[in-house]
Coordinates of C-alpha atoms in Angstrom, one line a residue:
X1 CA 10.6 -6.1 -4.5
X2 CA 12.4 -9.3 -6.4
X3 CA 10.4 -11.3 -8.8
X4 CA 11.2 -14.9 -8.7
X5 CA 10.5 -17.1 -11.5
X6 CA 8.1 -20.1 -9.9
X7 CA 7.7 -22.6 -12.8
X8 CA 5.9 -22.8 -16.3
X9 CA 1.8 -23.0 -15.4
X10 CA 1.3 -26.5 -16.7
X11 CA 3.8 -27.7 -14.2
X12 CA 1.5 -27.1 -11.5
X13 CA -2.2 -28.8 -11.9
X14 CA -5.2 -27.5 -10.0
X15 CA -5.4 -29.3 -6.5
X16 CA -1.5 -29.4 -6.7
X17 CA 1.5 -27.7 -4.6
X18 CA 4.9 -26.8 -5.2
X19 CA 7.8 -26.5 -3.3
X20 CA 10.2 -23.4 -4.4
X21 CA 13.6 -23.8 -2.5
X22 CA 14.0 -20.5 -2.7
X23 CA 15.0 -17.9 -0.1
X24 CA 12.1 -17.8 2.0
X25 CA 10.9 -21.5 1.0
X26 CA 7.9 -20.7 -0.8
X27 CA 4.7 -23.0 -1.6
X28 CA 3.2 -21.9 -4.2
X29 CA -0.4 -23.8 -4.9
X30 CA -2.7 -23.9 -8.0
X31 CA -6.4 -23.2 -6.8
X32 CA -9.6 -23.2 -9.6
X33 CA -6.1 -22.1 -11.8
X34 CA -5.4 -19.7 -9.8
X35 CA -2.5 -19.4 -7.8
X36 CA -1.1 -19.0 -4.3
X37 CA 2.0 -18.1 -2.7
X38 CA 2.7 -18.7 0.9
X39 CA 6.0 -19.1 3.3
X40 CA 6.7 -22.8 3.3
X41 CA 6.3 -22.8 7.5
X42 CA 3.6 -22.7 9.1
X43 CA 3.0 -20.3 11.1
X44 CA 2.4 -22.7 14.7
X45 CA 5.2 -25.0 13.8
X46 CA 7.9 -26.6 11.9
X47 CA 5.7 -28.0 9.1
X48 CA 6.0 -28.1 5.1
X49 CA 2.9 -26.3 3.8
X50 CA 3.4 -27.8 0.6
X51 CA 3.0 -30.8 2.5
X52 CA -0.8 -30.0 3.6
X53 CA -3.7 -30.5 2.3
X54 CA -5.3 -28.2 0.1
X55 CA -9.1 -27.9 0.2
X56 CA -11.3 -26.6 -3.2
X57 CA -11.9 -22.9 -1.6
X58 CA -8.8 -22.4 -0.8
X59 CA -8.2 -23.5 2.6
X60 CA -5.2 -25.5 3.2
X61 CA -4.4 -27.3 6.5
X62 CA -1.1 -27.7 8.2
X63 CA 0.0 -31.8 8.1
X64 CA 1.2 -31.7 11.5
X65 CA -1.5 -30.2 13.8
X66 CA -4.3 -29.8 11.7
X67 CA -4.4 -26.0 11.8
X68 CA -6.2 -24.8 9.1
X69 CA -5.5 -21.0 6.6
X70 CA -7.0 -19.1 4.1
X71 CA -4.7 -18.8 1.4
X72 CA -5.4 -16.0 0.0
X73 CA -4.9 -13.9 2.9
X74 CA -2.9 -16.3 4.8
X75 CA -5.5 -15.6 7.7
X76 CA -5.1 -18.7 10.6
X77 CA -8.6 -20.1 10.4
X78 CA -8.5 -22.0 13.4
X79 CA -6.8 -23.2 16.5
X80 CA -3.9 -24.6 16.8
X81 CA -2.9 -21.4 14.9
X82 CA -3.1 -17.9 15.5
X83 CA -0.6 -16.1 13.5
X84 CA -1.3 -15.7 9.9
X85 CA 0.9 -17.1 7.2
X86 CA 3.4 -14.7 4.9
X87 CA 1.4 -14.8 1.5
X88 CA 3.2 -12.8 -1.5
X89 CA 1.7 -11.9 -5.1
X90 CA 1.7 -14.2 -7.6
X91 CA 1.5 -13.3 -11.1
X92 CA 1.3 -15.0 -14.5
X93 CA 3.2 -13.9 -17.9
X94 CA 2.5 -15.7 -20.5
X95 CA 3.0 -19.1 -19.7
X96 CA 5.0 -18.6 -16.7
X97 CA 4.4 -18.1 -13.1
X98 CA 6.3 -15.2 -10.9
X99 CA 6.2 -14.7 -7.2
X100 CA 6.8 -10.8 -5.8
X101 CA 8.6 -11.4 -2.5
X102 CA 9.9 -8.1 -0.9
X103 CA 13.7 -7.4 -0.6
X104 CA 13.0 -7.5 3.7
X105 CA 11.4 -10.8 3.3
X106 CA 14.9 -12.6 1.7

Protein backbone atom coordinates (compact mmCIF):
# COMPACT_ATOMS: atom_id res chain seq x y z
CA UNK A 1 0.00 0.00 0.00
CA UNK A 2 1.63 3.61 -1.09
CA UNK A 3 0.10 6.74 0.41
CA UNK A 4 0.05 9.60 -1.95
CA UNK A 5 -0.11 12.97 -0.80
CA UNK A 6 -3.44 14.54 -2.63
CA UNK A 7 -3.41 18.29 -1.77
CA UNK A 8 -3.96 20.55 1.39
CA UNK A 9 -8.06 20.25 2.34
CA UNK A 10 -8.80 23.91 1.56
CA UNK A 11 -7.66 23.29 -1.92
CA UNK A 12 -10.47 21.29 -2.68
CA UNK A 13 -14.10 23.01 -1.91
CA UNK A 14 -17.21 20.93 -1.36
CA UNK A 15 -18.97 20.28 -4.86
CA UNK A 16 -15.38 20.48 -6.31
CA UNK A 17 -12.91 17.74 -8.10
CA UNK A 18 -9.41 17.26 -8.54
CA UNK A 19 -7.31 15.88 -10.97
CA UNK A 20 -4.09 13.94 -9.39
CA UNK A 21 -1.74 13.11 -12.30
CA UNK A 22 -0.56 10.53 -10.58
CA UNK A 23 -0.02 6.83 -11.45
CA UNK A 24 -3.28 5.63 -11.83
CA UNK A 25 -4.89 9.23 -12.56
CA UNK A 26 -6.85 9.72 -9.59
CA UNK A 27 -9.99 12.12 -9.09
CA UNK A 28 -10.32 12.80 -5.93
CA UNK A 29 -13.79 14.81 -5.04
CA UNK A 30 -14.82 16.72 -1.90
CA UNK A 31 -18.45 15.58 -0.87
CA UNK A 32 -20.54 17.32 2.39
CA UNK A 33 -16.27 17.63 3.26
CA UNK A 34 -15.85 14.46 2.87
CA UNK A 35 -13.79 13.03 0.39
CA UNK A 36 -13.53 10.63 -2.53
CA UNK A 37 -11.05 8.87 -4.49
CA UNK A 38 -11.78 7.17 -7.73
CA UNK A 39 -9.67 6.02 -11.03
CA UNK A 40 -9.81 9.01 -13.35
CA UNK A 41 -11.56 6.55 -16.25
CA UNK A 42 -14.53 5.62 -16.38
CA UNK A 43 -15.27 2.55 -16.23
CA UNK A 44 -17.51 2.36 -19.97
CA UNK A 45 -15.18 4.66 -21.67
CA UNK A 46 -12.34 7.06 -22.20
CA UNK A 47 -13.76 9.86 -20.01
CA UNK A 48 -12.19 12.25 -17.25
CA UNK A 49 -14.14 11.64 -14.09
CA UNK A 50 -12.93 14.73 -12.74
CA UNK A 51 -14.64 16.05 -15.62
CA UNK A 52 -18.26 14.81 -14.53
CA UNK A 53 -20.67 16.12 -12.68
CA UNK A 54 -20.86 15.54 -9.14
CA UNK A 55 -24.35 15.38 -7.49
CA UNK A 56 -24.92 16.37 -3.43
CA UNK A 57 -25.19 12.43 -2.43
CA UNK A 58 -22.50 11.55 -3.94
CA UNK A 59 -23.33 10.37 -7.29
CA UNK A 60 -21.29 11.51 -10.00
CA UNK A 61 -22.01 11.04 -13.72
CA UNK A 62 -19.65 10.29 -16.55
CA UNK A 63 -19.46 13.71 -19.14
CA UNK A 64 -19.50 11.54 -22.00
CA UNK A 65 -22.43 9.08 -21.87
CA UNK A 66 -24.20 10.05 -18.93
CA UNK A 67 -23.50 6.92 -16.91
CA UNK A 68 -24.01 7.53 -13.56
CA UNK A 69 -21.72 5.95 -9.98
CA UNK A 70 -21.78 5.96 -6.47
CA UNK A 71 -18.76 7.24 -5.19
CA UNK A 72 -18.28 5.74 -2.37
CA UNK A 73 -18.37 2.33 -3.63
CA UNK A 74 -17.67 3.10 -7.10
CA UNK A 75 -20.89 0.91 -7.83
CA UNK A 76 -22.22 1.70 -11.79
CA UNK A 77 -25.59 3.12 -11.02
CA UNK A 78 -26.96 2.82 -14.35
CA UNK A 79 -26.70 1.96 -17.96
CA UNK A 80 -24.41 2.83 -20.01
CA UNK A 81 -22.13 1.32 -17.34
CA UNK A 82 -21.81 -1.87 -15.71
CA UNK A 83 -18.50 -2.24 -14.28
CA UNK A 84 -17.77 -0.39 -11.18
CA UNK A 85 -15.23 2.27 -10.79
CA UNK A 86 -11.65 1.58 -8.79
CA UNK A 87 -12.28 3.71 -5.54
CA UNK A 88 -9.22 3.84 -2.98
CA UNK A 89 -9.25 5.22 0.82
CA UNK A 90 -8.89 8.56 1.42
CA UNK A 91 -7.66 9.87 4.50
CA UNK A 92 -7.04 13.26 6.23
CA UNK A 93 -3.99 14.34 8.54
CA UNK A 94 -4.11 17.38 9.79
CA UNK A 95 -4.67 19.62 7.11
CA UNK A 96 -3.69 17.42 4.37
CA UNK A 97 -5.35 14.85 2.26
CA UNK A 98 -3.76 11.15 1.44
CA UNK A 99 -4.98 8.60 -0.98
CA UNK A 100 -4.08 4.63 -0.03
CA UNK A 101 -3.63 3.18 -3.63
CA UNK A 102 -2.30 -0.51 -3.48
CA UNK A 103 1.20 -1.33 -4.85
CA UNK A 104 -0.84 -3.76 -7.82
CA UNK A 105 -2.86 -0.80 -8.69
CA UNK A 106 0.42 1.52 -9.86
Amino acid sequence: MSRVYACPVGVLPVGEALRLDTSPVIALFNVGCEFYAINDRCSHGNASMSEGYLEYDATLECPLHDASFCLKPGKALCLPATDPLTSWAVYVDGSDVFVDIPADAR
